[in-house]
PDB file of C-alpha atoms in Angstrom:
ATOM      1  CA  MET A 549     -55.653  72.098-221.159  1.00 37.00           C
ATOM      2  CA  ALA A 550     -56.324  75.447-219.956  1.00 43.00           C
ATOM      3  CA  ALA A 551     -54.248  76.816-216.995  1.00 42.00           C
ATOM      4  CA  PRO A 552     -56.220  77.436-213.775  1.00 43.00           C
ATOM      5  CA  SER A 553     -55.568  81.124-214.443  1.00 46.00           C
ATOM      6  CA  SER A 554     -57.327  81.186-217.777  1.00 68.00           C
ATOM      7  CA  LEU A 555     -60.956  81.640-218.637  1.00 78.00           C
ATOM      8  CA  ASP A 556     -60.378  79.326-221.527  1.00 86.00           C
ATOM      9  CA  TRP A 557     -62.302  81.069-224.141  1.00 89.00           C
ATOM     10  CA  LYS A 558     -61.277  78.470-226.952  1.00 88.00           C
ATOM     11  CA  SER A 559     -63.047  75.728-224.982  1.00 91.00           C
ATOM     12  CA  ARG A 560     -66.108  77.902-224.504  1.00 93.00           C
ATOM     13  CA  ALA A 561     -66.206  78.808-227.969  1.00 93.00           C
ATOM     14  CA  GLU A 562     -66.050  75.295-229.073  1.00 94.00           C
ATOM     15  CA  LYS A 563     -68.911  74.301-226.755  1.00 95.00           C
ATOM     16  CA  LEU A 564     -71.239  76.990-228.149  1.00 96.00           C
ATOM     17  CA  GLN A 565     -70.153  76.028-231.624  1.00 95.00           C
ATOM     18  CA  HIS A 566     -71.414  72.408-230.953  1.00 95.00           C
ATOM     19  CA  ARG A 567     -74.846  73.788-229.759  1.00 95.00           C
ATOM     20  CA  TRP A 568     -75.006  75.845-232.972  1.00 95.00           C
ATOM     21  CA  ASP A 569     -74.223  72.814-234.981  1.00 94.00           C
ATOM     22  CA  SER A 570     -77.169  70.819-233.196  1.00 93.00           C
ATOM     23  CA  LEU A 571     -79.559  73.627-234.120  1.00 93.00           C
ATOM     24  CA  GLN A 572     -78.674  74.519-237.533  1.00 87.00           C
ATOM     25  CA  GLU A 573     -80.278  71.618-239.349  1.00 81.00           C
ATOM     26  CA  ARG A 574     -83.719  72.518-238.042  1.00 82.00           C
ATOM     27  CA  GLY A 575     -83.032  76.224-238.419  1.00 75.00           C
ATOM     28  CA  ARG A 576     -81.038  76.422-241.614  1.00 80.00           C
ATOM     29  CA  GLY A 577     -81.186  79.781-243.100  1.00 81.00           C
ATOM     30  CA  ASP A 578     -82.552  81.454-239.952  1.00 90.00           C
ATOM     31  CA  ALA A 579     -81.280  84.826-239.692  1.00 94.00           C
ATOM     32  CA  VAL A 580     -80.544  84.798-235.896  1.00 94.00           C
ATOM     33  CA  LEU A 581     -78.494  81.570-236.241  1.00 94.00           C
ATOM     34  CA  LEU A 582     -76.552  83.066-239.320  1.00 94.00           C
ATOM     35  CA  LYS A 583     -75.779  86.088-237.065  1.00 95.00           C
ATOM     36  CA  ALA A 584     -74.783  83.649-234.258  1.00 95.00           C
ATOM     37  CA  SER A 585     -72.376  81.881-236.820  1.00 95.00           C
ATOM     38  CA  ASP A 586     -70.852  84.842-237.883  1.00 96.00           C
ATOM     39  CA  THR A 587     -70.095  86.129-234.295  1.00 96.00           C
ATOM     40  CA  LEU A 588     -68.735  82.389-233.405  1.00 96.00           C
ATOM     41  CA  HIS A 589     -66.372  82.767-236.411  1.00 95.00           C
ATOM     42  CA  ARG A 590     -65.000  85.965-235.013  1.00 94.00           C
ATOM     43  CA  LEU A 591     -64.752  84.662-231.603  1.00 93.00           C
ATOM     44  CA  HIS A 592     -62.656  81.728-232.839  1.00 91.00           C
ATOM     45  CA  ASP A 593     -60.420  83.987-234.807  1.00 90.00           C
ATOM     46  CA  ILE A 594     -59.589  85.895-231.585  1.00 88.00           C
ATOM     47  CA  CYS A 595     -59.167  82.772-229.579  1.00 84.00           C
ATOM     48  CA  SER A 596     -56.558  81.537-232.078  1.00 80.00           C
ATOM     49  CA  LYS A 597     -54.250  84.327-230.919  1.00 75.00           C
ATOM     50  CA  ASP A 598     -52.400  85.277-227.812  1.00 63.00           C
ATOM     51  CA  LEU A 599     -54.935  87.211-225.847  1.00 61.00           C
ATOM     52  CA  GLN A 600     -54.361  90.665-224.631  1.00 60.00           C
ATOM     53  CA  ASN A 601     -56.461  92.512-222.239  1.00 55.00           C
ATOM     54  CA  CYS A 602     -58.323  94.224-224.955  1.00 56.00           C
ATOM     55  CA  GLU A 603     -58.939  90.953-226.858  1.00 78.00           C
ATOM     56  CA  LYS A 604     -60.222  89.383-223.509  1.00 81.00           C
ATOM     57  CA  SER A 605     -62.870  91.972-223.502  1.00 85.00           C
ATOM     58  CA  SER A 606     -63.674  91.386-227.135  1.00 89.00           C
ATOM     59  CA  CYS A 607     -63.971  87.629-226.264  1.00 91.00           C
ATOM     60  CA  LEU A 608     -66.470  88.296-223.546  1.00 93.00           C
ATOM     61  CA  SER A 609     -68.421  90.696-225.782  1.00 94.00           C
ATOM     62  CA  LEU A 610     -68.641  88.126-228.807  1.00 95.00           C
ATOM     63  CA  TYR A 611     -69.131  85.182-226.478  1.00 96.00           C
ATOM     64  CA  THR A 612     -72.135  87.072-224.816  1.00 97.00           C
ATOM     65  CA  GLN A 613     -73.495  88.019-228.236  1.00 97.00           C
ATOM     66  CA  ALA A 614     -73.408  84.344-229.558  1.00 97.00           C
ATOM     67  CA  ILE A 615     -75.248  83.201-226.361  1.00 98.00           C
ATOM     68  CA  LEU A 616     -77.894  85.818-226.845  1.00 98.00           C
ATOM     69  CA  ASP A 617     -78.557  84.925-230.348  1.00 97.00           C
ATOM     70  CA  ILE A 618     -78.555  81.130-229.870  1.00 97.00           C
ATOM     71  CA  THR A 619     -80.662  81.058-226.804  1.00 97.00           C
ATOM     72  CA  PHE A 620     -82.962  83.693-228.704  1.00 97.00           C
ATOM     73  CA  TYR A 621     -83.496  81.058-231.296  1.00 96.00           C
ATOM     74  CA  GLU A 622     -84.352  78.330-228.902  1.00 96.00           C
ATOM     75  CA  GLU A 623     -86.538  80.581-226.875  1.00 97.00           C
ATOM     76  CA  ASN A 624     -88.582  81.372-229.847  1.00 95.00           C
ATOM     77  CA  GLN A 625     -88.988  77.614-230.647  1.00 94.00           C
ATOM     78  CA  LEU A 626     -90.170  76.974-227.101  1.00 96.00           C
ATOM     79  CA  VAL A 627     -92.611  79.908-227.061  1.00 96.00           C
ATOM     80  CA  ASP A 628     -93.875  79.048-230.616  1.00 95.00           C
ATOM     81  CA  GLU A 629     -94.531  75.561-229.506  1.00 95.00           C
ATOM     82  CA  GLU A 630     -95.984  76.603-226.293  1.00 96.00           C
ATOM     83  CA  PHE A 631     -93.365  74.902-223.988  1.00 96.00           C
ATOM     84  CA  PRO A 632     -94.320  71.450-225.176  1.00 93.00           C
ATOM     85  CA  GLY A 633     -93.430  68.205-223.341  1.00 87.00           C
ATOM     86  CA  ASP A 634     -92.388  67.385-219.559  1.00 87.00           C
ATOM     87  CA  ASP A 635     -88.795  68.650-220.375  1.00 94.00           C
ATOM     88  CA  SER A 636     -89.807  72.143-221.184  1.00 95.00           C
ATOM     89  CA  LEU A 637     -89.020  73.348-217.771  1.00 96.00           C
ATOM     90  CA  GLN A 638     -85.494  71.749-217.846  1.00 97.00           C
ATOM     91  CA  LYS A 639     -85.049  73.317-221.265  1.00 97.00           C
ATOM     92  CA  VAL A 640     -86.043  76.821-219.629  1.00 98.00           C
ATOM     93  CA  ARG A 641     -83.430  76.284-216.837  1.00 97.00           C
ATOM     94  CA  GLU A 642     -80.824  75.425-219.226  1.00 97.00           C
ATOM     95  CA  LEU A 643     -81.157  78.542-221.383  1.00 98.00           C
ATOM     96  CA  ILE A 644     -81.262  80.559-218.127  1.00 98.00           C
ATOM     97  CA  GLN A 645     -78.027  79.109-217.106  1.00 97.00           C
ATOM     98  CA  MET A 646     -76.592  80.142-220.388  1.00 98.00           C
ATOM     99  CA  LEU A 647     -77.750  83.726-219.981  1.00 98.00           C
ATOM    100  CA  LEU A 648     -76.271  83.640-216.417  1.00 97.00           C
ATOM    101  CA  GLU A 649     -72.742  82.713-217.692  1.00 97.00           C
ATOM    102  CA  PRO A 650     -71.578  86.066-219.009  1.00 96.00           C
ATOM    103  CA  GLU A 651     -72.170  87.599-215.665  1.00 96.00           C
ATOM    104  CA  HIS A 652     -70.681  84.556-213.837  1.00 95.00           C
ATOM    105  CA  LEU A 653     -67.494  84.992-216.168  1.00 94.00           C
ATOM    106  CA  VAL A 654     -67.152  88.714-214.908  1.00 93.00           C
ATOM    107  CA  GLU A 655     -67.143  87.698-211.545  1.00 92.00           C
ATOM    108  CA  GLU A 656     -64.680  84.776-212.107  1.00 89.00           C
ATOM    109  CA  SER A 657     -62.351  87.302-213.882  1.00 87.00           C
ATOM    110  CA  LYS A 658     -62.067  89.289-210.757  1.00 84.00           C
ATOM    111  CA  PHE A 659     -60.611  86.329-208.998  1.00 81.00           C
ATOM    112  CA  LEU A 660     -58.299  85.644-211.911  1.00 77.00           C
ATOM    113  CA  LYS A 661     -57.097  89.327-211.981  1.00 77.00           C
ATOM    114  CA  GLN A 662     -58.251  89.497-215.708  1.00 78.00           C
ATOM    115  CA  HIS A 663     -61.095  91.923-214.692  1.00 80.00           C
ATOM    116  CA  ILE A 664     -63.474  92.336-217.461  1.00 88.00           C
ATOM    117  CA  VAL A 665     -66.880  94.015-217.727  1.00 91.00           C
ATOM    118  CA  LEU A 666     -70.110  93.848-219.512  1.00 94.00           C
ATOM    119  CA  ASP A 667     -71.865  97.130-221.035  1.00 95.00           C
ATOM    120  CA  VAL A 668     -74.755  98.304-218.972  1.00 96.00           C
ATOM    121  CA  ASP A 669     -77.103  97.621-222.100  1.00 96.00           C
ATOM    122  CA  VAL A 670     -75.840  93.872-222.256  1.00 97.00           C
ATOM    123  CA  GLN A 671     -76.408  93.452-218.557  1.00 97.00           C
ATOM    124  CA  GLU A 672     -79.835  94.693-218.644  1.00 97.00           C
ATOM    125  CA  CYS A 673     -80.492  92.488-221.891  1.00 97.00           C
ATOM    126  CA  LEU A 674     -79.327  89.265-219.986  1.00 98.00           C
ATOM    127  CA  ARG A 675     -81.461  89.964-217.094  1.00 98.00           C
ATOM    128  CA  TRP A 676     -84.518  90.895-219.194  1.00 98.00           C
ATOM    129  CA  ARG A 677     -84.046  87.829-221.352  1.00 98.00           C
ATOM    130  CA  ARG A 678     -84.015  85.452-218.096  1.00 98.00           C
ATOM    131  CA  GLY A 679     -87.031  87.255-216.447  1.00 98.00           C
ATOM    132  CA  ALA A 680     -89.130  87.478-219.691  1.00 98.00           C
ATOM    133  CA  LEU A 681     -88.511  83.807-220.445  1.00 98.00           C
ATOM    134  CA  LEU A 682     -89.726  82.613-217.082  1.00 98.00           C
ATOM    135  CA  TYR A 683     -92.665  84.972-217.393  1.00 98.00           C
ATOM    136  CA  MET A 684     -93.492  83.445-220.893  1.00 98.00           C
ATOM    137  CA  TYR A 685     -93.154  79.920-219.418  1.00 98.00           C
ATOM    138  CA  CYS A 686     -95.324  80.735-216.237  1.00 97.00           C
ATOM    139  CA  HIS A 687     -97.988  82.495-218.383  1.00 97.00           C
ATOM    140  CA  THR A 688     -98.120  79.772-220.962  1.00 97.00           C
ATOM    141  CA  VAL A 689     -98.287  76.897-218.529  1.00 95.00           C
ATOM    142  CA  GLY A 690    -100.547  78.518-216.199  1.00 96.00           C
ATOM    143  CA  GLU A 691    -103.124  79.396-218.938  1.00 95.00           C
ATOM    144  CA  ARG A 692    -102.778  75.844-220.235  1.00 94.00           C
ATOM    145  CA  GLU A 693    -103.528  74.254-216.869  1.00 93.00           C
ATOM    146  CA  GLY A 694    -106.150  76.746-216.097  1.00 94.00           C
ATOM    147  CA  TRP A 695    -103.885  77.726-213.218  1.00 94.00           C
ATOM    148  CA  VAL A 696    -104.728  74.497-211.330  1.00 92.00           C
ATOM    149  CA  LEU A 697    -101.017  73.943-211.013  1.00 90.00           C
ATOM    150  CA  ARG A 698     -99.664  70.469-210.499  1.00 87.00           C
ATOM    151  CA  ASP A 699     -96.599  71.299-208.751  1.00 90.00           C
ATOM    152  CA  GLN A 700     -96.951  74.847-207.009  1.00 92.00           C
ATOM    153  CA  ARG A 701     -93.507  74.692-205.453  1.00 93.00           C
ATOM    154  CA  THR A 702     -91.831  74.635-208.785  1.00 94.00           C
ATOM    155  CA  PHE A 703     -94.114  77.187-210.218  1.00 95.00           C
ATOM    156  CA  HIS A 704     -93.620  79.380-207.214  1.00 94.00           C
ATOM    157  CA  GLN A 705     -89.711  79.124-207.555  1.00 94.00           C
ATOM    158  CA  CYS A 706     -90.165  80.154-211.351  1.00 96.00           C
ATOM    159  CA  LEU A 707     -92.060  83.173-210.398  1.00 96.00           C
ATOM    160  CA  GLU A 708     -89.678  84.244-207.714  1.00 94.00           C
ATOM    161  CA  ASP A 709     -86.501  83.862-209.917  1.00 96.00           C
ATOM    162  CA  GLY A 710     -88.495  85.580-212.749  1.00 97.00           C
ATOM    163  CA  VAL A 711     -89.316  88.551-210.448  1.00 97.00           C
ATOM    164  CA  HIS A 712     -85.759  88.450-209.201  1.00 96.00           C
ATOM    165  CA  ASN A 713     -84.243  88.873-212.619  1.00 97.00           C
ATOM    166  CA  LEU A 714     -86.804  91.550-213.764  1.00 97.00           C
ATOM    167  CA  MET A 715     -86.032  93.681-210.769  1.00 97.00           C
ATOM    168  CA  LYS A 716     -82.295  93.310-211.302  1.00 96.00           C
ATOM    169  CA  MET A 717     -82.882  94.355-214.853  1.00 97.00           C
ATOM    170  CA  LEU A 718     -84.890  97.422-213.756  1.00 97.00           C
ATOM    171  CA  HIS A 719     -82.099  98.239-211.089  1.00 96.00           C
ATOM    172  CA  THR A 720     -79.168  97.910-213.438  1.00 96.00           C
ATOM    173  CA  ARG A 721     -79.042 101.601-213.937  1.00 95.00           C
ATOM    174  CA  ASN A 722     -79.864 104.241-211.239  1.00 92.00           C
ATOM    175  CA  PRO A 723     -82.569 106.535-211.899  1.00 89.00           C
ATOM    176  CA  VAL A 724     -81.594 110.060-212.953  1.00 86.00           C
ATOM    177  CA  GLN A 725     -81.542 112.445-210.277  1.00 81.00           C
ATOM    178  CA  LEU A 726     -83.223 115.576-211.479  1.00 75.00           C
ATOM    179  CA  ASN A 727     -81.774 118.806-210.141  1.00 70.00           C
ATOM    180  CA  ASP A 728     -80.875 122.388-211.293  1.00 56.00           C
ATOM    181  CA  GLU A 729     -77.716 120.971-213.006  1.00 57.00           C
ATOM    182  CA  VAL A 730     -79.521 118.568-215.088  1.00 57.00           C
ATOM    183  CA  SER A 731     -82.042 120.046-217.866  1.00 60.00           C
ATOM    184  CA  PHE A 732     -84.117 118.299-220.336  1.00 65.00           C
ATOM    185  CA  GLN A 733     -86.135 119.902-223.184  1.00 67.00           C
ATOM    186  CA  ASP A 734     -88.579 117.153-222.891  1.00 77.00           C
ATOM    187  CA  ILE A 735     -90.230 117.061-219.583  1.00 85.00           C
ATOM    188  CA  ASN A 736     -91.960 113.661-220.098  1.00 88.00           C
ATOM    189  CA  THR A 737     -88.514 112.088-220.924  1.00 87.00           C
ATOM    190  CA  ALA A 738     -87.219 113.541-217.645  1.00 87.00           C
ATOM    191  CA  ALA A 739     -89.996 112.105-215.614  1.00 89.00           C
ATOM    192  CA  LEU A 740     -89.444 108.678-217.155  1.00 93.00           C
ATOM    193  CA  LEU A 741     -85.674 108.730-216.414  1.00 91.00           C
ATOM    194  CA  ALA A 742     -86.401 109.924-212.822  1.00 90.00           C
ATOM    195  CA  LYS A 743     -88.506 106.746-212.360  1.00 92.00           C
ATOM    196  CA  GLY A 744     -85.719 104.549-213.706  1.00 94.00           C
ATOM    197  CA  ILE A 745     -87.636 103.723-216.846  1.00 95.00           C
ATOM    198  CA  PHE A 746     -85.020 104.209-219.940  1.00 95.00           C
ATOM    199  CA  SER A 747     -86.921 102.212-222.703  1.00 95.00           C
ATOM    200  CA  ASP A 748     -90.177 100.563-223.563  1.00 97.00           C
ATOM    201  CA  ILE A 749     -88.646  97.203-222.274  1.00 97.00           C
ATOM    202  CA  HIS A 750     -88.443  98.783-218.911  1.00 98.00           C
ATOM    203  CA  VAL A 751     -92.078  99.543-218.926  1.00 98.00           C
ATOM    204  CA  LEU A 752     -92.934  96.057-220.014  1.00 98.00           C
ATOM    205  CA  ALA A 753     -90.646  94.553-217.390  1.00 98.00           C
ATOM    206  CA  LEU A 754     -92.734  96.436-214.715  1.00 98.00           C
ATOM    207  CA  MET A 755     -95.934  94.984-216.053  1.00 98.00           C
ATOM    208  CA  TYR A 756     -94.592  91.495-216.200  1.00 98.00           C
ATOM    209  CA  CYS A 757     -93.158  91.676-212.796  1.00 98.00           C
ATOM    210  CA  GLY A 758     -96.432  92.778-211.227  1.00 98.00           C
ATOM    211  CA  GLU A 759     -98.405  90.037-213.001  1.00 98.00           C
ATOM    212  CA  MET A 760     -95.831  87.446-211.730  1.00 97.00           C
ATOM    213  CA  CYS A 761     -96.280  88.779-208.177  1.00 96.00           C
ATOM    214  CA  PHE A 762     -99.936  88.487-208.586  1.00 96.00           C
ATOM    215  CA  TRP A 763     -99.868  84.798-209.900  1.00 96.00           C
ATOM    216  CA  ALA A 764     -97.597  83.951-206.939  1.00 94.00           C
ATOM    217  CA  LEU A 765     -99.977  85.166-204.460  1.00 93.00           C
ATOM    218  CA  THR A 766    -103.141  84.015-206.144  1.00 94.00           C
ATOM    219  CA  TYR A 767    -102.169  80.486-207.311  1.00 94.00           C
ATOM    220  CA  CYS A 768     -99.251  79.488-205.052  1.00 91.00           C
ATOM    221  CA  MET A 769    -100.593  80.247-201.744  1.00 81.00           C
ATOM    222  CA  GLU A 770    -100.794  76.551-200.750  1.00 78.00           C
ATOM    223  CA  VAL A 771     -96.834  76.614-200.792  1.00 78.00           C
ATOM    224  CA  VAL A 772     -97.011  78.859-197.724  1.00 53.00           C
ATOM    225  CA  GLN A 773    -100.109  77.018-196.285  1.00 52.00           C
ATOM    226  CA  THR A 774     -98.488  73.710-196.210  1.00 55.00           C
ATOM    227  CA  SER A 775     -95.231  74.871-194.981  1.00 47.00           C
ATOM    228  CA  ASP A 776     -94.114  73.974-191.493  1.00 43.00           C
ATOM    229  CA  ALA A 777     -92.261  77.367-191.130  1.00 45.00           C
ATOM    230  CA  GLY A 778     -93.378  79.760-188.568  1.00 43.00           C
ATOM    231  CA  PRO A 779     -94.959  83.202-189.355  1.00 45.00           C
ATOM    232  CA  ASN A 780     -91.642  84.926-189.463  1.00 45.00           C
ATOM    233  CA  SER A 781     -89.885  82.449-191.705  1.00 45.00           C
ATOM    234  CA  GLU A 782     -88.137  83.307-194.857  1.00 46.00           C
ATOM    235  CA  THR A 783     -90.824  81.725-196.985  1.00 47.00           C
ATOM    236  CA  CYS A 784     -93.547  84.011-195.443  1.00 48.00           C
ATOM    237  CA  ASN A 785     -91.152  87.130-195.904  1.00 50.00           C
ATOM    238  CA  LYS A 786     -90.935  86.257-199.592  1.00 51.00           C
ATOM    239  CA  ILE A 787     -94.757  86.119-199.920  1.00 53.00           C
ATOM    240  CA  LEU A 788     -94.989  89.473-198.257  1.00 54.00           C
ATOM    241  CA  ASN A 789     -92.407  90.777-200.561  1.00 87.00           C
ATOM    242  CA  PHE A 790     -94.390  89.559-203.585  1.00 93.00           C
ATOM    243  CA  LYS A 791     -97.200  92.023-202.420  1.00 92.00           C
ATOM    244  CA  GLU A 792     -94.834  94.931-201.744  1.00 93.00           C
ATOM    245  CA  VAL A 793     -92.949  94.438-204.988  1.00 95.00           C
ATOM    246  CA  GLY A 794     -96.118  93.923-207.114  1.00 96.00           C
ATOM    247  CA  GLU A 795     -97.692  97.112-205.874  1.00 96.00           C
ATOM    248  CA  HIS A 796     -94.534  99.086-206.382  1.00 97.00           C
ATOM    249  CA  VAL A 797     -94.046  98.118-209.867  1.00 97.00           C
ATOM    250  CA  LEU A 798     -97.540  98.388-210.988  1.00 98.00           C
ATOM    251  CA  GLU A 799     -97.927 101.851-209.269  1.00 97.00           C
ATOM    252  CA  THR A 800     -94.816 102.986-211.117  1.00 97.00           C
ATOM    253  CA  TYR A 801     -96.335 101.241-214.403  1.00 98.00           C
ATOM    254  CA  VAL A 802     -99.733 103.070-214.228  1.00 98.00           C
ATOM    255  CA  ASP A 803     -98.109 106.359-213.121  1.00 97.00           C
ATOM    256  CA  ALA A 804     -95.828 106.241-216.311  1.00 97.00           C
ATOM    257  CA  CYS A 805     -98.369 104.967-218.621  1.00 97.00           C
ATOM    258  CA  GLU A 806    -101.197 107.520-217.614  1.00 97.00           C
ATOM    259  CA  GLY A 807     -98.521 110.363-217.306  1.00 95.00           C
ATOM    260  CA  PRO A 808     -95.544 110.669-219.565  1.00 94.00           C
ATOM    261  CA  LEU A 809     -96.440 107.835-221.872  1.00 96.00           C
ATOM    262  CA  ARG A 810    -100.184 108.744-222.052  1.00 95.00           C
ATOM    263  CA  GLY A 811    -101.539 108.393-225.779  1.00 94.00           C
ATOM    264  CA  GLN A 812     -98.678 105.997-226.694  1.00 94.00           C
ATOM    265  CA  GLY A 813    -100.717 102.830-226.749  1.00 95.00           C
ATOM    266  CA  TRP A 814     -99.942 101.522-223.120  1.00 97.00           C
ATOM    267  CA  ASN A 815    -103.015  99.878-221.484  1.00 96.00           C
ATOM    268  CA  THR A 816    -103.437 100.155-217.626  1.00 97.00           C
ATOM    269  CA  ASP A 817    -106.614  98.246-217.133  1.00 97.00           C
ATOM    270  CA  ASN A 818    -105.153  94.920-216.098  1.00 97.00           C
ATOM    271  CA  ALA A 819    -102.417  96.706-213.962  1.00 98.00           C
ATOM    272  CA  LYS A 820    -105.189  98.679-212.088  1.00 97.00           C
ATOM    273  CA  LYS A 821    -107.336  95.479-211.667  1.00 97.00           C
ATOM    274  CA  ILE A 822    -104.239  93.676-210.010  1.00 97.00           C
ATOM    275  CA  LEU A 823    -103.369  96.572-207.954  1.00 96.00           C
ATOM    276  CA  GLN A 824    -107.062  96.705-206.632  1.00 95.00           C
ATOM    277  CA  SER A 825    -106.620  93.154-205.508  1.00 94.00           C
ATOM    278  CA  LEU A 826    -103.271  93.345-204.012  1.00 92.00           C
ATOM    279  CA  ARG A 827    -104.339  96.284-202.130  1.00 89.00           C
ATOM    280  CA  LYS A 828    -107.642  94.835-200.843  1.00 83.00           C
ATOM    281  CA  ASP A 829    -105.629  91.948-199.597  1.00 60.00           C
ATOM    282  CA  ARG A 830    -103.003  94.277-197.907  1.00 54.00           C
ATOM    283  CA  MET A 831    -101.959  93.006-194.380  1.00 45.00           C
TER     284      MET A 831
END
């Protein structure tokens, strides 16, 4: 049994290996699962040694990569099958918990005085994957049900969690502060970095976030209307935040796509339509 002061990488690796084993029969030959298998083998090799500080960082890196690959395979199955069955939301939640674990381990390591860190790119990826998975779930189920939602409260929570994760992803890095000491040959790149946009995924996250805010306000209003809470309640504040966040991210999206990214294939029609609706209903 691992000591209380240990993160017990060996046990974690074995648990991931069991999950991989349960998937490989159906996904035999899948490139992502093969990549995950190679990562797990390297993780097992490190876990068989006495871990030094540098190796603990390697454990976190390999463990996180294995989680990203295994969950990616499972997410694709859910998306391709359009989140079938009544247990699909439970599967989504399970995958999100797995994608949260690396960040939880970093926090746990601080208390155990075994401080380990995730690269910024990896943090962004984990947060993006959580938010994007919730976006795909809400989009697929919403369209399938014609947005006549059977459980608005659960759907509202999924949207809230999705927006939260996408906003965390967008704020993982600080925008580049442009000044006389920072120069860029490409003014469009400089403009994007100043908005905190570092990749196409950041642009897509802005749009996803805006859509989720719109869905929450459009299709989950009964959550607020049936609440016993007063007008200054936390629930009402969250709904108001959907409006504020939705407007902010969509304005940033439109400005970027019609400015520095003009002519690169980004469509702003839906973003403008949603923005018009949000502004019209502004309180």
